[in-house]
Amino acid sequence: MLQSLAYVANDPSRWLVLVVIVVCCLAIAGLIGAFAYRRQREQNSCLDTAINNMSQGLTMFDKSGRLVLCNQRYIELYGLSPEVVRPGCTVGRLVEHRVETGSLSVKEAEAYTDYRRAAVAQDRIVSNIAELPDGRTIVVTRRPMKDGGWVATHDDITARRQAEAQVAHLAHHDALTGLPNRVRLREQMDTELARVRRGQYLAVLFFDLDDFKSINDGHGHAVGDKLLRAVADRAQGCLRETDTIARFGGDEFAILQTGIDRPSDPAALAARVREAVAQPYDIDGHQLFTDISIGISLAPNDGTDPDQLLKHADLAMYEAKSHGRGTFRFFEPAMNARVKERRTLELDLRNAIANDGLELYYQPILDLERDEIRSCEALLRWHHPERGPVSPAEFIPVAEETGLISVLGEWILNKACSAAASWPGDVSVAVNVSSIQFKNQSLLLKVIKALAVSGLSARRLHLEITEGVLMRDDETTLATLHQLRELGVRIVMDDFGTGYSSLTYLRSFPFDKIKIDRSFIKDVSEMDDASAIVRAITSLASSLNMTTTAEGVETQEQLAKIRELGCTEMQGYLFSHPMTAEDTIRLLLSRAGGVAGAERLLPRIGRTDEREMTGTSAPAARMHG
Ligand code: C2E
Ligand code: CA
Ligand code: CA
C-alpha cells in the first residue's frame, strides 16, 4: 500500500488519475444508493396501496400492545377516528375508543381483551365471529408474530352470510308463495312426530286446486301465480301458529296440523280451509273461482314416518277428487288398492282409445204424447278383453281425472253425429258432455266440426250437461252454452235432482229439456215425496217451455205415474235398453208403425242389445202404453 502511495506521489500526473478513479467510484456508489432508495420508496408505497385497498381491515401490534400499523378499511369498518387510531396507540385505548364509538359493548370489551391475550399466549392463529350492534358480522383472525406482537384481519362477512341464509331459505321455501317447501315440511314432520304424546294425533292435510290447469291455460301463468299466492294466504289464515302449511310445487299444498286431541279435528280444519279458498277471487280484474279437494292422514294411525303420511294423504285426496271434488276424505287402507286399480284402468282405457276398443250404443227416448222416438242418447260402451264390460260410470270419471275425456269426448261427438245423420226422419242424438270438456274453449269448435263433417243439422244434436257444469259459475262456460244454442244445438239438463237441484240453475240458462234422474222415477209410484218433486219439476219446466224426460222407467206403474205427473218423454228399459248403432237404425226404420212396430222388433233387438254386452238379465221390456 505504502509502495503504491509512493508510486503515485512520485508523479503528480498519477495524482490526477487517482482523483478521477475515486470520484468515479463515489458517483457510482451514489447512483446505486439513490436507486435503492427509490426502489424502497416505491415498494413502501405499493405496500401502502395494497394495505389500504384490502377488503379486510388490518392491524399490527407490537409486543407491548401498541399499534404499529393499521389500514383505512379497519378505521372505516368500525367507524373509528384516525386521530385516535394511529401508530403508537395502545390496544387498551383502542378498545376504549371502540366502546365510545359504539362498535363494541362494555361486556364485549372485557371478553375481547381476554380473548386477545389468550390468542397471543396460545401462539397460534385464532378466529372469532363478532356480531356488531348494527347487525353486521365480522370475522376477526389473529396471527401471533415471532417478536411477540400480532397481526389481526377483520373481514365483514355480512353479505356472504345473508346470501348463505338466502340460499338456505330458498332450499327450504317456495319462491312463489314464500311458504315452506316439501323439504322443510318433512323436517318439521320429523320433529313433530318425535314429539307426539300418547293419545294425541298429528294430521297431514293434502290438497290441490280442482281447476288450476284451466285457469292457467285460460288466463295465463301470471294470473295463475297470483291465484296460488292468494290461495296460500287464505289457507294460512285458517291455521293456528303451531300448524304449518307448505307448497309442494304446482298447485299442491300440504298442511301439518299438530296437537290434535280427537281424530275428527282435522275435518273441522279441512272445512274451514275449503270454505276460505272457495270464496271468489278478483285477480287483475278477473273474477275467479276455485275449489279444493283435501286428503287427510293421521299419525300414528295411518303412518309414523313423513313419507308414508304424505303418501296416504295424497291417496285420500285422490279419493276425494273422485267423489265429486270440493270435498275431503280421511285415508283408509282400502284406498291403496283402489288407486292401484284405477291406475290400471287408466292404462287400459288409453289402450282402448288408441285401438278402437270403445263403442257407442244408443238408447231411444220416447215422446209420450206422440208415441214417437224423438231422440236417442249416445252411451259409451267398453268391452274390456279381460274384465268384460266396464261401466261408463266407472271409467268416465277416470277419463275426466286424466284428461282423456277431451280426446274421448271429441270421438264421441263425431261418431254420434255421423250415426244420427243416417237416421230416418229428424230423430236427434243426445250426447253427454262432461264438465271437464267445458274447461278449454275448444268445445264449440269441435261441435261445429262434428256437425260439418257429418252433415247433421245442429238442431238434431242435443248436448246433455249436469249441474256440475253450471256450478263452475264462470262466464266462459255460460258463453259457450249460449253460442252452442245460437248454433241451434239443444241443451239438456241431465240427472236433475242429483246435484244441488237448485232451481236457480234452471233459470240461469234457457235449457231445452230437463231429464229427471232415475232415483226419483224409481220411487215415483210408491213414495209421495218423489212424485211431489217430479210434479214440481214438470210444472216449472212447462212454464219455462222445456221438455221433461223421465229417466230409467222400468215398469208400467212408473210409466203411468210419470204420464200423470206431466212428464213429456220417457227413457228406460221398459221401452228399450241401449243398443248398437245398427240395431238403432233398424228400430228407427221399423218405428214407422209406432210402438207396435217396435214391439215386433224387440226380440230381434234383443240379439245385440247391451244386455248381451253387460250380461244383465233384465227381461226384454214391453210397452203397453
Ligand atoms: P246418464 O247420462 O244418466 O245415462 C243414463 C244411464 O242410465 C245409462 O247408464 C243408461 O244405460 C242407464 N239406463 C237407461 N235406462 C235405464 C233403466 O231403465 N234402468 C236403469 N237401471 N238404468 C237405465 P250407463 O250407460 O251405464 O251410463 C252411466 C253414466 O255414464 C251416464 O249417465 C253418463 O253420465 C255417463 N256416460 C255414458 N256415456 C257417456 C258419454 O259418452 N260421455 C260422457 N261424458 N258420459 C257418459
Ligand atoms: Ca245423460
Ligand atoms: Ca241422466
XYZ file of C-alpha atoms and ligand atoms in Angstrom:
673
model
C 0.000 0.000 0.000
C 2.801 2.385 1.046
C 4.648 1.379 -2.066
C 1.621 2.284 -4.138
C 1.278 5.678 -2.447
C 4.965 6.376 -3.056
C 4.461 5.384 -6.637
C 1.624 7.897 -7.018
C 3.349 10.639 -5.063
C 6.400 10.405 -7.271
C 4.455 11.602 -10.261
C 1.809 14.436 -9.970
C 0.046 13.184 -13.147
C -0.628 9.939 -11.291
C -2.449 12.013 -8.623
C -4.807 13.173 -11.203
C -5.615 9.603 -12.327
C -6.217 8.566 -8.720
C -8.546 11.500 -8.068
C -10.529 10.605 -11.212
C -10.854 6.961 -10.092
C -12.050 7.973 -6.594
C -14.579 10.453 -7.982
C -15.957 7.780 -10.346
C -16.284 5.270 -7.517
C -18.146 7.792 -5.362
C -20.500 8.673 -8.227
C -21.319 5.005 -8.874
C -21.937 4.409 -5.156
C -24.194 7.476 -5.044
C -26.201 6.276 -8.033
C -26.643 2.817 -6.559
C -27.792 4.341 -3.250
C -30.321 6.637 -4.921
C -31.653 3.792 -6.959
C -32.059 1.585 -3.897
C -33.799 4.390 -2.019
C -36.224 4.954 -4.838
C -36.971 1.284 -5.028
C -37.553 1.160 -1.311
C -39.896 4.145 -1.555
C -41.719 2.579 -4.425
C -42.048 -0.673 -2.553
C -43.345 1.110 0.520
C -45.893 2.994 -1.482
C -47.005 -0.229 -3.204
C -47.383 -1.876 0.187
C -49.342 1.109 1.441
C -51.659 0.975 -1.542
C -52.088 -2.753 -1.117
C -52.816 -2.485 2.588
C -55.252 0.368 2.173
C -57.076 -1.326 -0.627
C -57.569 -4.620 1.152
C -61.192 -5.625 1.575
C -60.309 -6.646 5.120
C -59.379 -4.377 7.991
C -55.778 -4.904 9.090
C -53.986 -4.056 12.337
C -50.490 -4.923 13.559
C -49.430 -4.581 17.194
C -46.022 -4.894 18.751
C -45.071 -6.977 21.758
C -46.128 -4.202 24.164
C -49.576 -3.967 22.593
C -49.017 -0.734 20.681
C -50.376 -0.252 17.218
C -47.650 -0.454 14.593
C -49.822 -0.346 11.511
C -53.482 -0.218 10.558
C -55.281 0.295 7.282
C -58.049 2.639 6.224
C -60.525 -0.216 5.902
C -60.130 -1.041 9.614
C -60.968 2.549 10.555
C -63.996 2.573 8.244
C -65.179 -0.848 9.310
C -65.720 0.199 12.901
C -66.290 3.911 12.251
C -63.204 4.969 14.261
C -61.273 8.231 14.379
C -57.897 8.294 12.588
C -56.774 10.777 15.272
C -57.028 8.035 17.888
C -56.204 5.030 15.825
C -52.634 5.780 14.777
C -49.270 4.096 15.302
C -48.376 4.074 18.985
C -51.972 3.840 20.210
C -52.281 1.096 22.846
C -54.684 -1.783 22.386
C -56.383 -0.704 25.641
C -57.077 2.770 24.237
C -58.278 1.276 21.009
C -60.787 -0.929 22.820
C -61.955 2.088 24.815
C -62.396 4.059 21.622
C -64.438 1.269 20.076
C -66.704 1.251 23.124
C -67.071 5.044 22.868
C -67.923 4.878 19.191
C -70.373 2.023 19.639
C -68.840 -0.889 17.777
C -68.137 -2.789 20.996
C -70.189 -3.106 24.183
C -68.551 -2.848 27.606
C -69.149 -6.531 28.192
C -67.693 -7.477 24.831
C -64.696 -5.243 25.542
C -63.747 -7.420 28.527
C -64.155 -10.595 26.588
C -62.208 -9.041 23.735
C -59.179 -8.324 25.920
C -59.231 -11.833 27.456
C -59.595 -13.404 24.109
C -56.753 -11.424 22.553
C -54.464 -12.343 25.421
C -55.342 -15.985 25.053
C -54.697 -15.820 21.298
C -51.229 -14.322 21.801
C -50.432 -16.757 24.601
C -51.536 -19.778 22.561
C -49.138 -18.806 19.806
C -51.459 -19.920 17.016
C -53.933 -18.407 14.565
C -57.282 -17.837 16.238
C -60.536 -16.594 14.642
C -63.735 -15.407 16.208
C -67.014 -14.022 14.873
C -68.152 -10.659 16.146
C -71.764 -9.542 15.730
C -71.834 -5.736 15.661
C -74.708 -3.840 17.265
C -75.759 -2.594 13.804
C -76.277 -6.196 12.644
C -73.077 -6.700 10.690
C -70.976 -9.804 11.181
C -67.175 -9.561 11.265
C -64.697 -12.425 11.352
C -61.541 -11.412 13.276
C -58.418 -13.536 12.744
C -55.289 -13.003 14.867
C -51.848 -14.307 13.946
C -49.067 -14.091 16.521
C -45.649 -12.813 15.263
C -42.247 -14.083 16.280
C -41.330 -10.870 18.119
C -44.333 -11.187 20.462
C -46.659 -8.847 18.554
C -49.636 -9.876 16.430
C -51.439 -9.133 13.184
C -55.237 -9.132 13.000
C -57.531 -9.107 9.977
C -61.192 -8.033 10.204
C -63.445 -9.428 7.499
C -67.034 -8.180 7.047
C -68.977 -11.319 6.060
C -72.477 -9.793 6.413
C -73.307 -10.013 2.688
C -71.954 -13.553 2.412
C -73.925 -14.551 5.489
C -77.091 -13.045 4.028
C -76.516 -14.821 0.730
C -75.979 -18.098 2.583
C -79.110 -17.515 4.627
C -80.995 -16.753 1.424
C -79.761 -19.931 -0.210
C -80.725 -21.882 2.914
C -84.140 -20.170 2.847
C -84.605 -20.977 -0.827
C -83.666 -24.593 -0.218
C -86.457 -24.787 2.341
C -89.067 -22.433 0.961
C -91.158 -21.988 -2.117
C -90.118 -18.914 -4.074
C -93.624 -18.059 -5.303
C -95.567 -18.076 -2.041
C -92.729 -17.860 0.483
C -94.240 -20.880 2.241
C -92.051 -23.757 3.453
C -91.466 -26.355 0.747
C -91.622 -30.143 0.813
C -88.117 -30.482 2.308
C -88.923 -28.103 5.142
C -92.286 -29.701 5.853
C -90.700 -33.144 6.021
C -88.154 -31.847 8.528
C -90.938 -30.277 10.542
C -92.859 -33.545 10.407
C -89.821 -35.409 11.745
C -89.616 -33.010 14.665
C -93.341 -33.077 15.393
C -93.627 -36.852 15.040
C -90.951 -37.256 17.700
C -92.997 -35.000 19.971
C -96.466 -36.528 19.623
C -97.615 -37.659 23.031
C -99.743 -40.693 23.788
C -103.385 -40.121 22.954
C -102.527 -37.221 20.673
C -102.527 -37.071 16.899
C -100.873 -35.239 14.114
C -102.573 -34.727 10.775
C -101.413 -34.089 7.239
C -103.969 -32.359 5.020
C -103.009 -32.576 1.373
C -104.820 -30.542 -1.244
C -104.680 -29.131 -4.717
C -106.914 -26.834 -6.714
C -109.638 -28.608 -8.639
C -109.403 -26.446 -11.724
C -105.965 -24.958 -11.714
C -104.851 -26.107 -15.152
C -107.783 -24.499 -16.876
C -107.242 -21.211 -15.012
C -103.583 -21.262 -16.024
C -104.461 -22.117 -19.616
C -107.345 -19.690 -19.813
C -105.916 -16.625 -18.057
C -102.153 -17.121 -18.307
C -99.463 -18.025 -15.829
C -99.206 -14.580 -14.242
C -102.841 -14.800 -13.128
C -102.320 -18.442 -12.122
C -99.374 -17.442 -9.930
C -101.357 -14.700 -8.243
C -104.179 -17.113 -7.588
C -101.763 -19.568 -5.970
C -100.467 -16.814 -3.703
C -103.976 -15.779 -2.754
C -104.933 -19.392 -2.015
C -101.792 -19.793 0.115
C -102.709 -16.642 2.087
C -106.275 -17.713 2.694
C -105.316 -21.234 3.741
C -102.647 -19.885 6.052
C -105.204 -17.593 7.626
C -107.129 -20.667 8.805
C -104.216 -22.173 10.739
C -103.045 -21.880 14.319
C -99.476 -20.798 14.974
C -98.402 -24.344 15.653
C -99.637 -25.600 12.283
C -97.548 -25.370 9.119
C -98.615 -25.014 5.517
C -96.220 -25.864 2.697
C -96.389 -25.641 -1.071
C -95.162 -28.733 -2.851
C -94.946 -27.117 -6.286
C -97.645 -26.703 -8.917
C -100.983 -26.289 -7.200
C -100.243 -28.787 -4.414
C -100.217 -27.778 -0.786
C -99.874 -29.685 2.480
C -100.814 -28.647 5.987
C -99.258 -30.168 9.084
C -101.712 -29.908 11.959
C -100.282 -30.607 15.401
C -101.582 -31.084 18.941
C -104.813 -32.829 17.920
C -106.814 -34.495 20.685
C -109.591 -36.005 18.600
C -109.119 -37.710 15.243
C -112.077 -35.723 13.926
C -110.377 -32.326 14.487
C -108.734 -32.176 11.040
C -112.187 -32.388 9.453
C -113.050 -29.026 11.001
C -109.811 -27.524 9.703
C -110.414 -29.029 6.250
C -113.882 -27.464 6.155
C -112.509 -24.065 7.232
C -109.744 -24.097 4.624
C -112.146 -25.175 1.894
C -114.646 -22.510 2.786
C -111.940 -19.824 2.720
C -110.387 -20.961 -0.549
C -113.711 -21.350 -2.348
C -114.669 -17.658 -1.950
C -114.401 -15.720 -5.227
C -111.125 -14.027 -6.187
C -110.604 -10.809 -8.048
C -107.261 -11.104 -9.812
C -106.242 -8.430 -12.296
C -109.877 -7.770 -12.975
C -110.740 -11.452 -13.482
C -113.409 -12.955 -11.270
C -112.012 -16.388 -10.459
C -113.466 -19.323 -8.590
C -111.675 -22.382 -7.444
C -112.243 -25.218 -5.064
C -110.053 -27.797 -3.408
C -110.195 -31.494 -2.644
C -108.464 -32.443 0.583
C -106.971 -35.768 1.675
C -106.187 -36.321 5.341
C -103.866 -38.807 7.021
C -103.388 -39.113 10.765
C -100.327 -40.115 12.762
C -99.897 -42.513 14.387
C -102.907 -44.396 12.926
C -102.057 -44.005 9.220
C -98.284 -43.988 9.497
C -95.430 -42.861 11.633
C -92.999 -41.537 9.071
C -93.383 -38.430 6.914
C -93.285 -40.183 3.545
C -95.949 -42.667 4.491
C -98.219 -39.973 5.913
C -97.800 -37.775 2.849
C -98.454 -40.667 0.501
C -101.590 -41.641 2.398
C -102.885 -38.065 2.480
C -102.256 -37.903 -1.271
C -104.234 -41.102 -1.831
C -107.062 -39.742 0.283
C -107.069 -36.576 -1.827
C -107.256 -38.645 -4.990
C -110.257 -40.387 -3.483
C -111.840 -37.051 -2.508
C -111.475 -35.869 -6.100
C -113.126 -38.938 -7.482
C -116.083 -38.302 -5.175
C -117.025 -35.093 -6.845
C -114.255 -32.678 -5.849
C -114.619 -29.797 -3.420
C -114.673 -32.238 -0.550
C -112.327 -34.048 1.856
C -111.571 -37.656 2.735
C -109.687 -39.370 5.543
C -107.232 -42.039 4.447
C -108.427 -45.645 4.634
C -106.177 -48.653 3.949
C -108.505 -49.829 1.154
C -107.593 -46.694 -0.830
C -104.193 -48.161 -1.629
C -105.790 -50.991 -3.555
C -108.375 -48.730 -5.173
C -105.753 -46.359 -6.502
C -103.746 -49.189 -7.999
C -106.905 -50.437 -9.605
C -107.701 -47.006 -11.050
C -104.200 -46.613 -12.465
C -104.502 -49.928 -14.280
C -107.913 -48.889 -15.547
C -106.464 -45.646 -16.864
C -103.746 -47.510 -18.791
C -106.277 -49.933 -20.250
C -108.556 -47.063 -21.239
C -105.701 -45.327 -23.066
C -105.138 -48.562 -24.948
C -108.806 -48.917 -25.759
C -108.966 -45.360 -27.129
C -105.873 -45.958 -29.238
C -107.075 -49.340 -30.535
C -110.710 -48.593 -31.260
C -111.845 -50.662 -28.300
C -114.802 -48.412 -27.459
C -118.250 -48.369 -28.954
C -121.279 -46.091 -28.847
C -124.676 -47.565 -28.033
C -127.909 -45.627 -28.397
C -130.938 -45.617 -26.132
C -134.196 -44.315 -27.596
C -136.133 -41.572 -25.844
C -139.852 -41.716 -26.442
C -142.219 -38.763 -26.819
C -145.178 -39.840 -24.668
C -147.757 -37.682 -26.320
C -146.965 -38.629 -29.910
C -145.636 -42.093 -29.092
C -142.592 -41.401 -31.224
C -138.853 -41.759 -30.796
C -137.712 -38.140 -30.967
C -134.103 -38.747 -29.944
C -131.591 -41.374 -28.862
C -128.969 -40.921 -26.176
C -125.442 -41.969 -27.110
C -123.921 -44.067 -24.323
C -120.354 -45.230 -24.325
C -119.600 -48.925 -24.049
C -116.262 -50.543 -23.300
C -115.833 -54.239 -23.587
C -112.545 -54.940 -21.841
C -110.755 -58.041 -23.188
C -110.267 -59.466 -19.665
C -112.599 -57.555 -17.377
C -115.553 -57.821 -19.717
C -117.936 -54.844 -19.906
C -116.814 -51.852 -17.848
C -119.500 -49.346 -16.860
C -119.088 -45.757 -18.072
C -119.960 -44.729 -14.512
C -116.632 -46.344 -13.626
C -114.393 -45.263 -16.489
C -115.757 -41.803 -17.384
C -114.540 -40.357 -14.049
C -111.092 -41.862 -14.762
C -111.137 -40.269 -18.212
C -112.105 -36.960 -16.593
C -109.355 -37.081 -13.998
C -106.690 -37.929 -16.527
C -107.769 -35.509 -19.213
C -108.514 -38.399 -21.590
C -112.091 -37.139 -21.745
C -111.022 -34.428 -24.142
C -109.968 -36.834 -26.914
C -112.692 -39.269 -25.997
C -115.360 -36.553 -25.980
C -114.386 -35.452 -29.474
C -114.505 -39.033 -30.728
C -117.991 -39.473 -29.197
C -119.253 -36.250 -30.788
C -118.010 -37.204 -34.258
C -119.284 -40.737 -34.030
C -122.704 -39.778 -32.647
C -123.246 -37.025 -35.213
C -122.351 -39.234 -38.151
C -124.601 -42.030 -36.821
C -127.521 -39.647 -36.404
C -127.016 -38.211 -39.877
C -128.062 -41.607 -41.278
C -131.157 -41.921 -39.059
C -134.556 -41.563 -40.689
C -136.737 -38.508 -40.187
C -135.433 -35.896 -37.841
C -134.552 -38.102 -34.888
C -131.963 -36.300 -32.759
C -128.931 -37.646 -30.969
C -128.194 -36.716 -27.358
C -124.521 -36.642 -26.385
C -123.320 -36.478 -22.791
C -120.755 -33.732 -22.252
C -118.603 -33.776 -19.173
C -117.975 -30.549 -17.276
C -114.262 -31.013 -17.942
C -114.939 -30.560 -21.665
C -116.093 -27.015 -20.964
C -112.808 -26.141 -19.368
C -110.989 -25.407 -22.545
C -112.667 -23.307 -25.119
C -112.429 -25.783 -27.978
C -115.795 -27.474 -27.340
C -117.687 -25.084 -29.624
C -115.213 -25.663 -32.468
C -115.382 -29.412 -32.003
C -119.169 -29.316 -32.207
C -119.097 -27.180 -35.342
C -116.598 -29.564 -36.913
C -118.594 -32.690 -35.994
C -121.763 -31.149 -37.494
C -119.962 -30.038 -40.643
C -118.273 -33.380 -41.264
C -121.429 -35.425 -40.624
C -123.833 -33.031 -42.297
C -126.180 -33.314 -39.291
C -128.303 -30.253 -38.706
C -127.453 -28.506 -35.430
C -130.987 -28.803 -34.023
C -130.684 -32.591 -34.194
C -127.805 -32.518 -31.751
C -128.668 -32.423 -28.037
C -125.904 -31.898 -25.502
C -126.625 -33.293 -22.040
C -124.878 -31.464 -19.239
C -125.187 -31.825 -15.472
C -125.446 -29.142 -12.828
C -121.704 -29.566 -12.307
C -121.114 -27.602 -15.496
C -123.066 -24.600 -14.238
C -121.602 -24.838 -10.767
C -118.315 -23.753 -12.263
C -120.101 -20.448 -12.488
C -117.710 -18.840 -14.897
C -118.602 -16.682 -17.797
C -116.748 -18.771 -20.375
C -118.964 -21.790 -19.726
C -122.151 -19.777 -19.993
C -120.877 -18.034 -23.111
C -120.050 -21.405 -24.719
C -123.520 -22.698 -23.872
C -125.155 -19.633 -25.406
C -123.023 -19.898 -28.550
C -123.940 -23.577 -28.878
C -127.580 -22.698 -28.524
C -127.271 -19.947 -31.116
C -125.900 -22.574 -33.487
C -129.172 -24.388 -32.987
C -127.858 -27.137 -30.703
C -130.313 -28.136 -27.930
C -129.028 -28.012 -24.372
C -130.361 -30.575 -21.907
C -130.087 -30.529 -18.117
C -129.213 -34.133 -17.234
C -129.672 -36.050 -13.949
C -131.807 -33.284 -12.483
C -132.317 -33.872 -8.786
C -128.987 -35.493 -8.032
C -126.768 -32.458 -7.618
C -127.812 -29.338 -5.794
C -131.102 -29.483 -7.705
C -131.138 -25.800 -7.461
C -133.956 -24.292 -9.446
C -131.727 -21.275 -9.951
C -129.655 -23.374 -12.349
C -132.751 -23.916 -14.419
C -133.243 -20.176 -14.572
C -129.579 -19.347 -15.233
C -129.761 -20.824 -18.721
C -132.643 -21.436 -21.136
C -132.478 -25.232 -21.243
C -134.495 -27.049 -23.874
C -135.069 -30.088 -21.737
C -134.767 -31.438 -18.208
C -134.065 -35.091 -17.567
C -135.408 -36.154 -14.193
C -132.997 -38.510 -12.515
C -133.772 -42.199 -12.212
C -133.645 -42.029 -8.397
C -136.986 -40.124 -8.398
C -138.589 -42.285 -11.043
C -137.679 -45.425 -9.109
C -139.868 -44.338 -6.186
C -142.438 -42.360 -8.057
C -145.211 -44.914 -7.889
C -144.756 -45.630 -4.174
C -143.439 -42.519 -2.474
C -145.439 -39.340 -2.235
C -142.454 -37.016 -1.906
C -140.828 -38.437 -5.056
C -143.994 -37.727 -7.017
C -144.319 -34.275 -5.452
C -140.807 -33.444 -6.626
C -141.461 -34.772 -10.118
C -144.668 -32.741 -10.294
C -142.847 -29.575 -9.182
C -140.190 -30.087 -11.843
C -142.670 -30.772 -14.652
C -144.789 -27.737 -13.844
C -141.748 -25.468 -13.632
C -140.449 -26.918 -16.891
C -143.730 -26.427 -18.700
C -143.902 -22.822 -17.519
C -140.379 -22.328 -18.900
C -141.275 -24.156 -22.116
C -138.981 -27.086 -21.511
C -139.489 -30.756 -22.265
C -139.176 -33.220 -19.353
C -137.745 -36.703 -19.759
C -138.247 -39.310 -17.056
C -135.065 -41.407 -16.903
C -134.870 -45.091 -16.023
C -138.527 -46.032 -16.471
C -138.643 -49.787 -15.873
C -142.261 -50.628 -15.040
C -145.743 -49.964 -16.338
C -146.642 -48.416 -12.968
C -143.822 -45.924 -13.265
C -144.843 -45.112 -16.809
C -148.449 -44.497 -15.799
C -147.345 -42.311 -12.907
C -144.921 -40.153 -14.881
C -147.574 -39.571 -17.517
C -149.942 -38.479 -14.794
C -147.296 -36.169 -13.307
C -146.827 -34.388 -16.622
C -143.531 -35.778 -17.975
C -143.413 -35.376 -21.727
C -140.815 -38.046 -22.541
C -139.548 -41.325 -21.160
C -136.315 -43.256 -21.416
C -135.745 -46.622 -19.811
C -135.534 -50.377 -20.034
C -139.317 -50.601 -20.208
C -139.089 -49.348 -23.759
C -135.547 -50.225 -24.724
C -132.074 -50.872 -23.456
C -129.226 -49.008 -25.129
C -128.354 -50.834 -28.358
C -125.764 -50.908 -31.128
C -125.765 -48.373 -33.966
C -127.063 -50.980 -36.434
C -129.959 -52.014 -34.203
C -130.805 -48.394 -33.599
C -131.261 -47.788 -37.320
C -133.342 -50.940 -37.645
C -135.544 -49.861 -34.751
C -135.968 -46.356 -36.124
C -136.891 -47.650 -39.568
C -139.416 -50.047 -38.091
C -140.932 -47.304 -35.943
C -142.969 -46.087 -38.845
C -145.550 -48.376 -37.282
C -145.379 -46.761 -33.794
C -144.983 -48.667 -30.542
C -146.442 -51.775 -32.081
C -143.689 -51.731 -34.696
C -141.089 -51.526 -32.008
C -142.690 -54.412 -30.157
C -142.445 -56.539 -33.256
C -138.813 -55.625 -33.486
C -137.809 -56.036 -29.843
C -136.981 -59.752 -29.961
C -134.566 -59.005 -32.809
C -133.032 -56.126 -30.962
C -132.501 -58.484 -28.065
C -129.770 -60.210 -30.063
C -127.381 -57.314 -29.918
C -128.681 -55.023 -27.223
C -126.393 -54.240 -24.342
C -127.768 -56.963 -22.096
C -125.524 -59.309 -24.025
C -122.658 -56.980 -23.604
C -123.210 -56.252 -19.919
C -124.594 -59.626 -19.023
C -127.698 -58.067 -17.395
C -130.518 -60.481 -17.069
C -133.335 -57.911 -17.340
C -136.181 -59.385 -19.361
C -136.943 -57.849 -22.747
C -139.273 -54.997 -21.954
C -142.712 -54.498 -23.395
C -144.604 -51.267 -23.653
C -148.275 -51.209 -23.036
C -148.686 -47.553 -23.038
P -126.665 -40.909 -17.817
O -126.265 -39.815 -18.725
O -127.653 -40.596 -16.775
O -127.130 -42.100 -18.708
C -128.242 -42.878 -18.428
C -127.832 -44.111 -17.772
O -128.966 -44.819 -17.318
C -127.133 -45.071 -18.727
O -126.171 -45.767 -17.959
C -128.241 -45.998 -19.147
O -127.770 -47.250 -19.605
C -128.969 -46.140 -17.842
N -130.360 -46.520 -18.014
C -131.186 -46.207 -19.012
N -132.413 -46.717 -18.767
C -132.352 -47.366 -17.590
C -133.296 -48.084 -16.800
O -134.438 -48.236 -17.142
N -132.871 -48.599 -15.627
C -131.592 -48.450 -15.203
N -131.258 -49.002 -14.055
N -130.678 -47.766 -15.919
C -131.056 -47.224 -17.101
P -124.769 -46.006 -18.489
O -124.773 -46.188 -19.950
O -124.154 -47.027 -17.623
O -124.077 -44.609 -18.223
C -123.836 -44.158 -16.967
C -123.379 -42.742 -16.984
O -122.092 -42.640 -17.612
C -124.277 -41.847 -17.816
O -125.373 -41.474 -17.063
C -123.363 -40.723 -18.127
O -123.278 -39.868 -17.048
C -122.043 -41.430 -18.297
N -121.805 -41.634 -19.725
C -122.193 -42.648 -20.528
N -121.801 -42.457 -21.782
C -121.160 -41.275 -21.789
C -120.527 -40.495 -22.805
O -120.495 -40.830 -23.982
N -119.945 -39.312 -22.411
C -119.974 -38.890 -21.116
N -119.386 -37.730 -20.795
N -120.577 -39.594 -20.154
C -121.173 -40.760 -20.493
Ca -127.299 -38.480 -19.998
Ca -129.113 -38.986 -16.822
